[in-house]
Coordinates of N, CA and C in Angstrom, one line a residue:
Chain A
S1 N 45.7 -40.4 -4.0 CA 47.2 -40.0 -3.8 C 48.0 -41.1 -4.6
Q2 N 48.8 -40.6 -5.5 CA 49.7 -41.5 -6.3 C 50.9 -41.8 -5.6
Q3 N 51.2 -43.1 -5.5 CA 52.5 -43.4 -4.9 C 53.5 -43.9 -6.0
G4 N 53.1 -44.8 -6.8 CA 53.9 -45.3 -7.9 C 53.5 -44.7 -9.3
E5 N 54.5 -44.3 -10.1 CA 54.2 -43.9 -11.4 C 55.0 -44.6 -12.4
E6 N 54.4 -45.2 -13.4 CA 55.1 -46.0 -14.4 C 55.6 -45.2 -15.6
D7 N 56.6 -45.6 -16.2 CA 57.1 -44.9 -17.4 C 57.7 -46.1 -18.3
P8 N 57.4 -46.0 -19.6 CA 56.5 -45.1 -20.3 C 55.1 -45.4 -20.1
Q9 N 54.2 -44.5 -20.6 CA 52.8 -44.8 -20.5 C 52.3 -45.9 -21.5
A10 N 53.0 -45.9 -22.6 CA 52.8 -46.9 -23.6 C 54.0 -47.3 -24.3
L11 N 54.1 -48.6 -24.7 CA 55.3 -49.2 -25.3 C 54.9 -50.2 -26.3
S12 N 55.5 -50.1 -27.5 CA 55.1 -51.0 -28.6 C 56.4 -51.6 -29.1
I13 N 56.5 -52.9 -29.1 CA 57.8 -53.5 -29.7 C 57.4 -54.7 -30.5
Q14 N 58.5 -55.3 -31.1 CA 58.3 -56.5 -31.9 C 58.4 -57.7 -31.1
E15 N 57.7 -58.7 -31.5 CA 57.8 -60.0 -30.8 C 59.2 -60.5 -30.8
G16 N 59.6 -61.0 -29.6 CA 61.0 -61.5 -29.5 C 61.9 -60.4 -28.8
E17 N 61.6 -59.2 -28.9 CA 62.4 -58.1 -28.3 C 62.1 -58.1 -26.7
N18 N 63.0 -57.4 -26.1 CA 62.8 -57.2 -24.6 C 62.1 -56.0 -24.3
A19 N 61.2 -56.0 -23.3 CA 60.4 -54.8 -22.9 C 60.8 -54.4 -21.5
T20 N 61.1 -53.1 -21.3 CA 61.4 -52.6 -20.0 C 60.5 -51.5 -19.6
M21 N 59.9 -51.6 -18.4 CA 59.0 -50.6 -17.8 C 59.6 -50.1 -16.5
N22 N 59.4 -48.9 -16.2 CA 60.0 -48.3 -15.0 C 58.8 -47.9 -14.1
C23 N 59.1 -47.8 -12.8 CA 58.2 -47.3 -11.8 C 59.0 -46.5 -10.8
S24 N 58.5 -45.3 -10.5 CA 59.0 -44.5 -9.4 C 58.0 -44.3 -8.4
Y25 N 58.5 -44.2 -7.1 CA 57.6 -44.0 -6.0 C 58.1 -42.9 -5.1
K26 N 57.3 -42.5 -4.1 CA 57.7 -41.3 -3.4 C 58.2 -41.5 -1.9
T27 N 57.6 -42.5 -1.3 CA 58.0 -42.7 0.2 C 58.6 -44.0 0.4
S28 N 59.2 -44.2 1.5 CA 59.9 -45.5 1.8 C 58.9 -46.6 1.8
I29 N 59.3 -47.7 1.3 CA 58.4 -48.9 1.2 C 59.1 -50.1 1.8
N30 N 58.3 -51.2 2.1 CA 58.8 -52.4 2.5 C 58.7 -53.5 1.4
N31 N 57.9 -53.2 0.4 CA 57.9 -54.1 -0.8 C 57.3 -53.3 -2.0
L32 N 57.5 -53.8 -3.1 CA 56.9 -53.3 -4.4 C 56.5 -54.5 -5.2
Q33 N 55.3 -54.3 -5.8 CA 54.7 -55.4 -6.6 C 54.4 -54.9 -8.0
W34 N 54.4 -55.9 -8.9 CA 54.1 -55.7 -10.3 C 52.9 -56.6 -10.6
Y35 N 51.9 -56.0 -11.3 CA 50.7 -56.7 -11.8 C 50.5 -56.5 -13.3
R36 N 49.8 -57.5 -13.9 CA 49.5 -57.4 -15.3 C 47.9 -57.4 -15.4
Q37 N 47.4 -56.6 -16.4 CA 46.0 -56.6 -16.6 C 45.8 -56.8 -18.2
N38 N 45.2 -57.8 -18.6 CA 44.7 -58.0 -20.0 C 43.5 -57.1 -20.1
S39 N 43.3 -56.7 -21.4 CA 42.2 -55.7 -21.7 C 40.9 -56.2 -21.1
G40 N 40.2 -55.3 -20.3 CA 38.9 -55.6 -19.8 C 38.8 -56.7 -18.8
R41 N 39.9 -57.1 -18.2 CA 40.0 -58.1 -17.2 C 40.5 -57.5 -15.9
G42 N 40.6 -58.5 -14.8 CA 41.1 -58.1 -13.6 C 42.6 -58.1 -13.6
L43 N 43.2 -57.6 -12.5 CA 44.7 -57.7 -12.4 C 45.2 -58.9 -11.9
V44 N 46.4 -59.4 -12.4 CA 47.0 -60.6 -11.9 C 48.4 -60.3 -11.4
H45 N 48.7 -60.8 -10.2 CA 50.0 -60.5 -9.5 C 51.1 -61.2 -10.3
L46 N 52.2 -60.5 -10.5 CA 53.3 -61.1 -11.3 C 54.4 -61.4 -10.3
I47 N 54.8 -60.4 -9.5 CA 56.0 -60.6 -8.7 C 56.0 -59.5 -7.5
L48 N 56.6 -59.9 -6.4 CA 56.8 -59.0 -5.3 C 58.3 -59.0 -5.0
I49 N 58.8 -57.8 -4.8 CA 60.2 -57.7 -4.4 C 60.3 -56.9 -3.1
R50 N 61.0 -57.4 -2.1 CA 61.1 -56.7 -0.8 C 62.2 -55.6 -0.8
S51 N 62.1 -54.7 0.1 CA 63.0 -53.6 0.2 C 64.5 -54.0 0.3
N52 N 64.7 -55.2 0.9 CA 66.1 -55.7 1.1 C 66.6 -56.5 -0.1
E53 N 65.8 -56.6 -1.2 CA 66.2 -57.3 -2.4 C 66.5 -56.3 -3.4
R54 N 67.5 -56.6 -4.3 CA 67.8 -55.7 -5.4 C 67.4 -56.2 -6.7
E55 N 67.2 -57.5 -6.8 CA 66.8 -58.1 -8.1 C 66.0 -59.4 -7.8
K56 N 65.0 -59.7 -8.7 CA 64.3 -60.9 -8.5 C 63.8 -61.4 -9.9
H57 N 63.8 -62.7 -10.1 CA 63.4 -63.3 -11.4 C 62.2 -64.2 -11.2
S58 N 61.5 -64.3 -12.3 CA 60.4 -65.3 -12.4 C 60.2 -65.5 -13.8
G59 N 60.7 -66.6 -14.3 CA 60.5 -67.0 -15.7 C 61.2 -65.9 -16.6
R60 N 60.4 -65.4 -17.5 CA 61.0 -64.3 -18.4 C 60.9 -63.0 -17.8
L61 N 60.6 -62.8 -16.5 CA 60.4 -61.5 -15.8 C 61.6 -61.3 -15.0
R62 N 62.2 -60.1 -15.0 CA 63.2 -59.7 -14.1 C 62.9 -58.4 -13.5
V63 N 62.8 -58.2 -12.2 CA 62.5 -57.0 -11.5 C 63.6 -56.5 -10.8
T64 N 64.0 -55.2 -10.8 CA 65.0 -54.6 -10.0 C 64.3 -53.6 -9.1
L65 N 65.0 -53.4 -8.0 CA 64.6 -52.4 -7.1 C 65.8 -51.6 -6.6
D66 N 65.7 -50.2 -6.7 CA 66.7 -49.3 -6.2 C 66.1 -48.4 -5.2
T67 N 66.3 -48.7 -3.9 CA 65.5 -47.9 -2.9 C 66.2 -46.6 -2.7
S68 N 67.5 -46.4 -3.1 CA 68.1 -45.1 -3.0 C 67.5 -44.1 -4.0
K69 N 67.1 -44.7 -5.1 CA 66.5 -43.8 -6.2 C 64.9 -43.9 -6.2
K70 N 64.4 -44.8 -5.3 CA 62.9 -45.0 -5.2 C 62.4 -45.3 -6.6
S71 N 63.0 -46.3 -7.2 CA 62.6 -46.8 -8.4 C 62.7 -48.3 -8.6
S72 N 61.9 -48.8 -9.6 CA 61.9 -50.2 -9.9 C 61.8 -50.4 -11.4
S73 N 62.3 -51.5 -11.9 CA 62.0 -51.7 -13.3 C 61.5 -53.2 -13.5
L74 N 60.8 -53.4 -14.5 CA 60.3 -54.7 -14.9 C 60.7 -55.0 -16.3
L75 N 61.5 -56.1 -16.5 CA 62.0 -56.5 -17.8 C 61.3 -57.7 -18.2
I76 N 60.7 -57.7 -19.3 CA 60.2 -59.0 -19.9 C 61.1 -59.4 -21.1
T77 N 61.7 -60.5 -21.0 CA 62.6 -60.9 -22.1 C 61.9 -61.8 -23.1
A78 N 62.4 -61.7 -24.3 CA 61.9 -62.5 -25.4 C 60.3 -62.4 -25.4
S79 N 59.8 -61.2 -25.7 CA 58.4 -61.0 -25.6 C 57.6 -61.8 -26.6
R80 N 56.3 -62.0 -26.2 CA 55.4 -62.8 -27.0 C 54.1 -62.0 -27.2
A81 N 53.3 -62.3 -28.1 CA 52.1 -61.6 -28.4 C 51.2 -61.7 -27.1
A82 N 51.3 -62.8 -26.4 CA 50.5 -62.9 -25.2 C 50.8 -62.0 -24.1
D83 N 52.0 -61.3 -24.2 CA 52.4 -60.4 -23.2 C 51.8 -59.0 -23.3
T84 N 51.0 -58.9 -24.4 CA 50.3 -57.6 -24.6 C 49.3 -57.4 -23.5
A85 N 49.5 -56.3 -22.8 CA 48.7 -56.1 -21.6 C 49.1 -54.8 -21.0
S86 N 48.4 -54.3 -19.9 CA 48.9 -53.2 -19.2 C 49.6 -53.7 -17.9
Y87 N 50.7 -53.0 -17.5 CA 51.5 -53.5 -16.4 C 51.5 -52.4 -15.3
F88 N 51.2 -52.8 -14.1 CA 51.1 -51.8 -13.0 C 52.1 -52.1 -11.9
C89 N 52.7 -51.1 -11.3 CA 53.5 -51.3 -10.1 C 52.5 -50.8 -8.9
A90 N 52.8 -51.4 -7.8 CA 51.9 -51.1 -6.6 C 52.8 -51.1 -5.4
T91 N 52.6 -50.1 -4.6 CA 53.4 -49.9 -3.4 C 52.5 -49.7 -2.2
P92 N 52.9 -50.1 -1.0 CA 52.2 -49.8 0.2 C 52.3 -48.3 0.5
A93 N 51.2 -47.8 1.0 CA 51.2 -46.4 1.4 C 50.3 -46.3 2.6
L94 N 50.7 -45.3 3.5 CA 49.9 -45.2 4.7 C 48.8 -44.2 4.5
I95 N 47.6 -44.6 4.5 CA 46.4 -43.7 4.3 C 45.5 -43.9 5.5
Q96 N 45.3 -42.8 6.1 CA 44.3 -42.8 7.3 C 44.7 -43.8 8.3
G97 N 45.9 -44.0 8.6 CA 46.4 -44.9 9.6 C 46.5 -46.3 9.2
A98 N 46.2 -46.7 8.0 CA 46.3 -48.1 7.6 C 47.1 -48.1 6.3
Q99 N 47.8 -49.3 6.2 CA 48.7 -49.5 5.1 C 47.9 -50.2 4.0
K100 N 47.9 -49.6 2.8 CA 47.2 -50.2 1.6 C 48.1 -50.2 0.4
L101 N 47.7 -50.9 -0.6 CA 48.4 -50.9 -1.8 C 47.9 -49.7 -2.7
V102 N 48.8 -49.0 -3.3 CA 48.4 -47.9 -4.2 C 49.1 -48.2 -5.5
F103 N 48.3 -48.1 -6.6 CA 48.7 -48.5 -7.9 C 49.1 -47.3 -8.7
G104 N 50.1 -47.5 -9.6 CA 50.3 -46.4 -10.6 C 49.3 -46.5 -11.7
Q105 N 49.5 -45.7 -12.7 CA 48.5 -45.7 -13.9 C 48.8 -46.6 -14.9
G106 N 50.0 -47.3 -14.9 CA 50.3 -48.4 -15.7 C 51.0 -48.0 -17.0
T107 N 51.7 -49.1 -17.5 CA 52.3 -49.0 -18.8 C 51.5 -50.0 -19.8
R108 N 51.1 -49.5 -20.9 CA 50.3 -50.3 -21.9 C 51.3 -50.8 -22.8
L109 N 51.5 -52.1 -22.8 CA 52.5 -52.8 -23.7 C 51.8 -53.5 -24.8
T110 N 52.3 -53.3 -26.0 CA 51.8 -53.9 -27.2 C 53.0 -54.7 -27.9
I111 N 52.8 -56.0 -28.1 CA 53.7 -56.8 -28.7 C 53.2 -57.1 -30.2
N112 N 54.0 -56.6 -31.1 CA 53.6 -56.7 -32.6 C 54.2 -58.0 -33.1
P113 N 53.4 -58.8 -33.8 CA 53.9 -60.1 -34.3 C 54.8 -59.9 -35.5
Chain B
D1 N 43.7 -72.9 -6.6 CA 43.9 -71.4 -6.9 C 42.8 -70.6 -6.1
V2 N 43.3 -69.4 -5.8 CA 42.4 -68.4 -5.2 C 41.4 -68.0 -6.2
K3 N 40.1 -67.9 -5.9 CA 39.2 -67.4 -6.8 C 38.3 -66.2 -6.2
V4 N 38.4 -65.1 -6.9 CA 37.6 -64.0 -6.5 C 36.5 -63.7 -7.6
T5 N 35.3 -63.9 -7.2 CA 34.2 -63.8 -8.2 C 33.4 -62.5 -8.0
Q6 N 33.3 -61.8 -9.1 CA 32.4 -60.7 -9.1 C 31.1 -61.1 -9.8
S7 N 30.0 -60.7 -9.3 CA 28.7 -61.2 -9.7 C 28.4 -60.9 -11.2
S8 N 28.7 -59.6 -11.5 CA 28.3 -59.2 -12.9 C 29.5 -58.6 -13.7
R9 N 29.7 -59.1 -14.9 CA 30.8 -58.5 -15.7 C 30.4 -57.1 -16.3
Y10 N 29.1 -57.0 -16.6 CA 28.6 -55.8 -17.3 C 27.2 -55.5 -16.8
L11 N 27.1 -54.2 -16.4 CA 25.8 -53.8 -15.9 C 25.5 -52.4 -16.5
V12 N 24.2 -52.2 -16.9 CA 23.8 -50.9 -17.4 C 22.6 -50.5 -16.4
K13 N 22.8 -49.3 -15.8 CA 21.8 -48.8 -14.9 C 21.4 -47.4 -15.2
R14 N 20.3 -46.9 -14.7 CA 19.9 -45.5 -14.9 C 20.2 -44.7 -13.7
T15 N 20.4 -43.4 -14.0 CA 20.7 -42.5 -12.9 C 19.6 -42.5 -11.8
G16 N 20.1 -42.6 -10.6 CA 19.2 -42.7 -9.4 C 18.9 -44.0 -8.9
E17 N 19.3 -45.1 -9.7 CA 19.0 -46.5 -9.3 C 19.9 -46.8 -8.2
K18 N 19.6 -47.8 -7.4 CA 20.5 -48.4 -6.4 C 21.1 -49.6 -7.1
V19 N 22.5 -49.6 -6.9 CA 23.2 -50.7 -7.5 C 24.0 -51.5 -6.5
F20 N 24.0 -52.8 -6.7 CA 24.7 -53.7 -5.8 C 25.8 -54.4 -6.7
L21 N 27.0 -54.3 -6.2 CA 28.1 -55.1 -6.8 C 28.6 -56.1 -5.8
E22 N 28.5 -57.4 -6.2 CA 28.8 -58.4 -5.2 C 30.2 -59.0 -5.6
C23 N 30.9 -59.4 -4.5 CA 32.2 -60.0 -4.6 C 32.3 -61.1 -3.6
V24 N 32.7 -62.3 -4.1 CA 32.9 -63.4 -3.2 C 34.3 -64.1 -3.4
Q25 N 35.0 -64.3 -2.3 CA 36.3 -65.0 -2.4 C 36.2 -66.4 -1.6
D26 N 37.0 -67.3 -2.1 CA 36.9 -68.7 -1.6 C 38.1 -69.1 -0.8
M27 N 38.9 -68.2 -0.4 CA 40.2 -68.6 0.3 C 40.3 -68.1 1.7
D28 N 39.2 -67.8 2.3 CA 39.2 -67.4 3.7 C 40.1 -66.2 4.0
H29 N 40.2 -65.3 3.1 CA 41.0 -64.1 3.2 C 40.3 -63.1 4.2
E30 N 41.2 -62.5 5.1 CA 40.7 -61.5 6.0 C 40.3 -60.2 5.2
N31 N 41.2 -59.8 4.3 CA 41.0 -58.4 3.8 C 40.4 -58.4 2.4
M32 N 39.5 -57.5 2.2 CA 38.9 -57.4 0.9 C 38.8 -55.9 0.5
F33 N 38.8 -55.6 -0.8 CA 39.0 -54.3 -1.2 C 38.0 -54.0 -2.5
W34 N 37.6 -52.8 -2.6 CA 36.9 -52.3 -3.8 C 37.7 -51.1 -4.4
Y35 N 38.1 -51.3 -5.7 CA 38.8 -50.2 -6.4 C 37.9 -49.9 -7.6
R36 N 38.0 -48.7 -8.1 CA 37.5 -48.4 -9.4 C 38.6 -47.9 -10.3
Q37 N 38.5 -48.2 -11.6 CA 39.5 -47.9 -12.6 C 39.0 -47.1 -13.7
D38 N 39.7 -46.0 -14.0 CA 39.3 -45.1 -15.0 C 40.4 -44.7 -15.8
P39 N 40.3 -44.5 -17.1 CA 41.4 -44.1 -18.0 C 42.1 -42.8 -17.5
G40 N 43.3 -42.8 -17.4 CA 44.1 -41.7 -17.0 C 44.2 -41.4 -15.5
L41 N 43.3 -42.2 -14.7 CA 43.3 -42.1 -13.2 C 43.8 -43.3 -12.6
G42 N 44.0 -44.4 -13.3 CA 44.5 -45.6 -12.7 C 43.5 -46.2 -11.8
L43 N 43.9 -47.0 -10.8 CA 43.0 -47.7 -9.8 C 43.0 -46.8 -8.5
R44 N 41.8 -46.6 -8.1 CA 41.6 -45.8 -6.9 C 40.8 -46.6 -5.9
L45 N 41.2 -46.6 -4.6 CA 40.6 -47.4 -3.6 C 39.3 -46.7 -3.1
I46 N 38.3 -47.4 -3.1 CA 37.0 -46.9 -2.7 C 36.7 -47.2 -1.1
Y47 N 36.8 -48.5 -0.8 CA 36.6 -49.0 0.5 C 37.4 -50.3 0.7
F48 N 37.7 -50.6 1.9 CA 38.3 -51.9 2.2 C 37.8 -52.4 3.5
S49 N 37.9 -53.7 3.8 CA 37.5 -54.3 5.0 C 38.5 -55.3 5.4
Y50 N 38.8 -55.3 6.7 CA 39.8 -56.3 7.2 C 39.2 -57.3 8.1
D51 N 37.9 -57.3 8.2 CA 37.2 -58.3 9.1 C 35.7 -58.1 8.9
V52 N 35.0 -59.2 9.2 CA 33.5 -59.2 9.1 C 32.9 -57.9 9.8
K53 N 32.1 -57.3 9.2 CA 31.4 -56.1 9.7 C 32.3 -54.9 9.9
M54 N 33.5 -55.0 9.5 CA 34.4 -53.9 9.6 C 34.6 -53.3 8.2
K55 N 34.7 -51.9 8.1 CA 34.9 -51.3 6.8 C 35.8 -50.0 7.1
E56 N 36.6 -49.7 6.1 CA 37.3 -48.4 6.2 C 37.3 -47.7 4.8
K57 N 37.2 -46.4 4.9 CA 37.2 -45.6 3.7 C 38.6 -45.6 3.0
G58 N 38.4 -45.6 1.7 CA 39.7 -45.5 0.9 C 39.8 -44.0 0.4
D59 N 40.3 -43.9 -0.8 CA 40.5 -42.6 -1.3 C 39.3 -41.8 -1.7
I60 N 38.3 -42.5 -2.3 CA 37.2 -42.0 -2.9 C 35.9 -42.6 -2.4
P61 N 35.5 -42.6 -1.2 CA 34.3 -43.3 -0.7 C 33.0 -42.6 -1.0
E62 N 33.1 -41.3 -1.4 CA 31.8 -40.6 -1.5 C 30.9 -41.2 -2.6
G63 N 29.6 -41.3 -2.2 CA 28.7 -41.9 -3.2 C 28.6 -43.4 -3.1
Y64 N 29.4 -44.0 -2.2 CA 29.5 -45.5 -2.1 C 29.3 -45.9 -0.6
S65 N 28.8 -47.1 -0.5 CA 28.8 -47.7 0.8 C 29.2 -49.2 0.6
V66 N 29.5 -50.0 1.7 CA 29.9 -51.4 1.5 C 29.2 -52.1 2.7
S67 N 29.2 -53.4 2.4 CA 28.7 -54.4 3.5 C 29.5 -55.6 3.5
R68 N 29.9 -56.0 4.7 CA 30.6 -57.3 4.9 C 30.0 -58.1 6.0
E69 N 28.9 -58.8 5.7 CA 28.2 -59.6 6.7 C 28.8 -60.9 6.9
K70 N 29.5 -61.4 5.8 CA 30.2 -62.7 5.9 C 31.6 -62.5 5.4
K71 N 32.5 -63.3 6.0 CA 33.9 -63.2 5.6 C 34.2 -63.3 4.1
E72 N 33.5 -64.1 3.4 CA 33.8 -64.4 2.1 C 33.1 -63.3 1.1
R73 N 32.2 -62.5 1.6 CA 31.5 -61.6 0.7 C 31.6 -60.2 1.1
F74 N 31.9 -59.4 0.0 CA 32.1 -57.9 0.2 C 31.3 -57.2 -0.8
S75 N 30.3 -56.5 -0.5 CA 29.4 -55.9 -1.5 C 29.7 -54.4 -1.5
L76 N 29.6 -53.8 -2.7 CA 29.8 -52.4 -2.9 C 28.4 -51.9 -3.3
I77 N 27.9 -50.8 -2.7 CA 26.5 -50.3 -3.0 C 26.6 -48.8 -3.4
L78 N 26.0 -48.6 -4.5 CA 25.8 -47.2 -4.9 C 24.3 -46.9 -4.6
E79 N 24.1 -46.0 -3.7 CA 22.8 -45.8 -3.2 C 21.9 -45.1 -4.2
S80 N 22.5 -44.2 -5.0 CA 21.8 -43.5 -6.1 C 22.8 -43.3 -7.2
A81 N 22.8 -44.1 -8.2 CA 23.8 -44.1 -9.2 C 23.8 -42.8 -10.0
S82 N 25.0 -42.4 -10.3 CA 25.2 -41.1 -11.1 C 26.1 -41.4 -12.3
T83 N 26.0 -40.6 -13.3 CA 26.7 -40.9 -14.5 C 28.2 -40.9 -14.3
N84 N 28.7 -40.1 -13.3 CA 30.2 -40.1 -13.0 C 30.7 -41.3 -12.3
Q85 N 29.8 -42.2 -12.0 CA 30.1 -43.5 -11.4 C 30.2 -44.6 -12.5
T86 N 30.1 -44.2 -13.7 CA 30.4 -45.1 -14.8 C 31.8 -45.5 -14.8
S87 N 32.2 -46.8 -14.7 CA 33.6 -47.1 -14.4 C 33.7 -48.7 -14.5
M88 N 35.0 -49.1 -14.4 CA 35.3 -50.5 -14.1 C 35.5 -50.6 -12.6
Y89 N 34.8 -51.6 -12.0 CA 35.0 -51.8 -10.6 C 35.7 -53.1 -10.4
L90 N 36.7 -53.1 -9.5 CA 37.5 -54.3 -9.3 C 37.5 -54.6 -7.8
C91 N 37.2 -55.9 -7.5 CA 37.2 -56.3 -6.1 C 38.5 -57.1 -6.0
A92 N 39.1 -57.1 -4.8 CA 40.3 -57.9 -4.5 C 40.3 -58.4 -3.0
S93 N 41.1 -59.4 -2.8 CA 41.3 -59.9 -1.5 C 42.7 -60.2 -1.2
S94 N 43.1 -60.3 0.1 CA 44.4 -60.7 0.4 C 44.4 -61.4 1.8
P95 N 45.3 -62.3 2.0 CA 45.3 -63.1 3.2 C 45.9 -62.5 4.5
F96 N 46.6 -61.3 4.3 CA 47.3 -60.8 5.5 C 46.4 -60.5 6.6
R97 N 46.9 -60.7 7.8 CA 46.0 -60.4 9.0 C 45.8 -59.0 9.2
A98 N 44.6 -58.7 9.5 CA 44.2 -57.3 9.7 C 44.5 -56.9 11.1
P99 N 44.6 -55.6 11.5 CA 44.4 -54.6 10.5 C 45.8 -54.3 9.8
L100 N 45.6 -53.7 8.6 CA 46.8 -53.4 7.8 C 47.4 -52.1 8.3
R101 N 48.0 -52.2 9.5 CA 48.6 -51.0 10.1 C 50.0 -50.8 9.7
A102 N 50.5 -49.7 10.0 CA 51.9 -49.3 9.7 C 52.8 -50.4 10.3
G103 N 53.8 -50.7 9.5 CA 54.8 -51.7 10.0 C 54.6 -53.1 9.5
L104 N 53.4 -53.4 9.0 CA 53.1 -54.7 8.5 C 53.3 -54.7 6.9
N105 N 53.8 -55.7 6.4 CA 53.9 -55.9 5.0 C 52.5 -55.9 4.3
T106 N 52.3 -55.3 3.2 CA 51.1 -55.4 2.4 C 51.4 -56.3 1.3
G107 N 50.8 -57.5 1.3 CA 51.2 -58.5 0.4 C 50.3 -58.5 -0.8
E108 N 50.4 -59.6 -1.5 CA 49.7 -59.8 -2.8 C 48.2 -59.7 -2.8
L109 N 47.6 -59.0 -3.7 CA 46.1 -58.9 -3.8 C 45.8 -59.9 -4.9
F110 N 44.6 -60.5 -4.7 CA 44.0 -61.4 -5.7 C 42.7 -60.7 -6.2
F111 N 42.7 -60.4 -7.6 CA 41.6 -59.6 -8.1 C 40.5 -60.5 -8.8
G112 N 39.3 -60.0 -8.7 CA 38.2 -60.5 -9.6 C 38.4 -60.0 -11.0
E113 N 37.5 -60.4 -11.9 CA 37.6 -60.1 -13.3 C 37.0 -58.7 -13.6
G114 N 36.4 -58.1 -12.6 CA 36.0 -56.7 -12.9 C 34.5 -56.7 -13.2
S115 N 33.9 -55.5 -12.9 CA 32.4 -55.3 -13.3 C 32.4 -53.9 -14.0
R116 N 32.0 -54.0 -15.2 CA 32.0 -52.7 -15.9 C 30.6 -52.1 -15.8
L117 N 30.5 -51.0 -15.1 CA 29.2 -50.4 -14.9 C 29.0 -49.2 -15.7
T118 N 27.9 -49.1 -16.4 CA 27.5 -47.9 -17.2 C 26.3 -47.3 -16.6
V119 N 26.3 -46.0 -16.3 CA 25.1 -45.4 -15.7 C 24.6 -44.4 -16.7
L120 N 23.4 -44.5 -17.2 CA 22.8 -43.7 -18.2 C 22.1 -42.5 -17.7

């Protein structure tokens, strides 16, 4: 069952430009998380934003959350080659009586030197 | 730093073999998870555990079983591997108190590096 869906599926930009990825979800949530995955590796947690927050920053990352539209965006400013990775949003979902994290299919970001 | 270690990065097995994927975390986390990741399908939850000897089915438990005899170790078992189980398997843990029932925040997951399994 898909809760979060990222858009676009793939994004290619030049080093130094900003990258924006979007996530839409279906049901009410108490938080939304973003993760990064380098090719062939595990996922790394980037940032968690709670439902009562509208915006959160961490270094070059800025995350927004619009609960009325059930959407979130991840902005990476001044992109670097090392930012090349897949980015996933994750939201809690109630499955079989328990709350678990459900991941979208991700946005594949390529930073060109 | 939290460390989640998966025993094998790459495995090649034959159809019908029994396969064990081991995962160990060193931060005394209550909750542990097994996901599989496939192109176009994203991450799908296979099983999770919120306490020793406890397990709950995720979205796609068929063909898999799990074992959690100790808090730090969560094993995924493929009783009879099939080619459609060729995938990347990801183990994760989280410190939030179990059970993860409605009304509780689901916090950050810490992932291992993944185990890429090929079944021939």
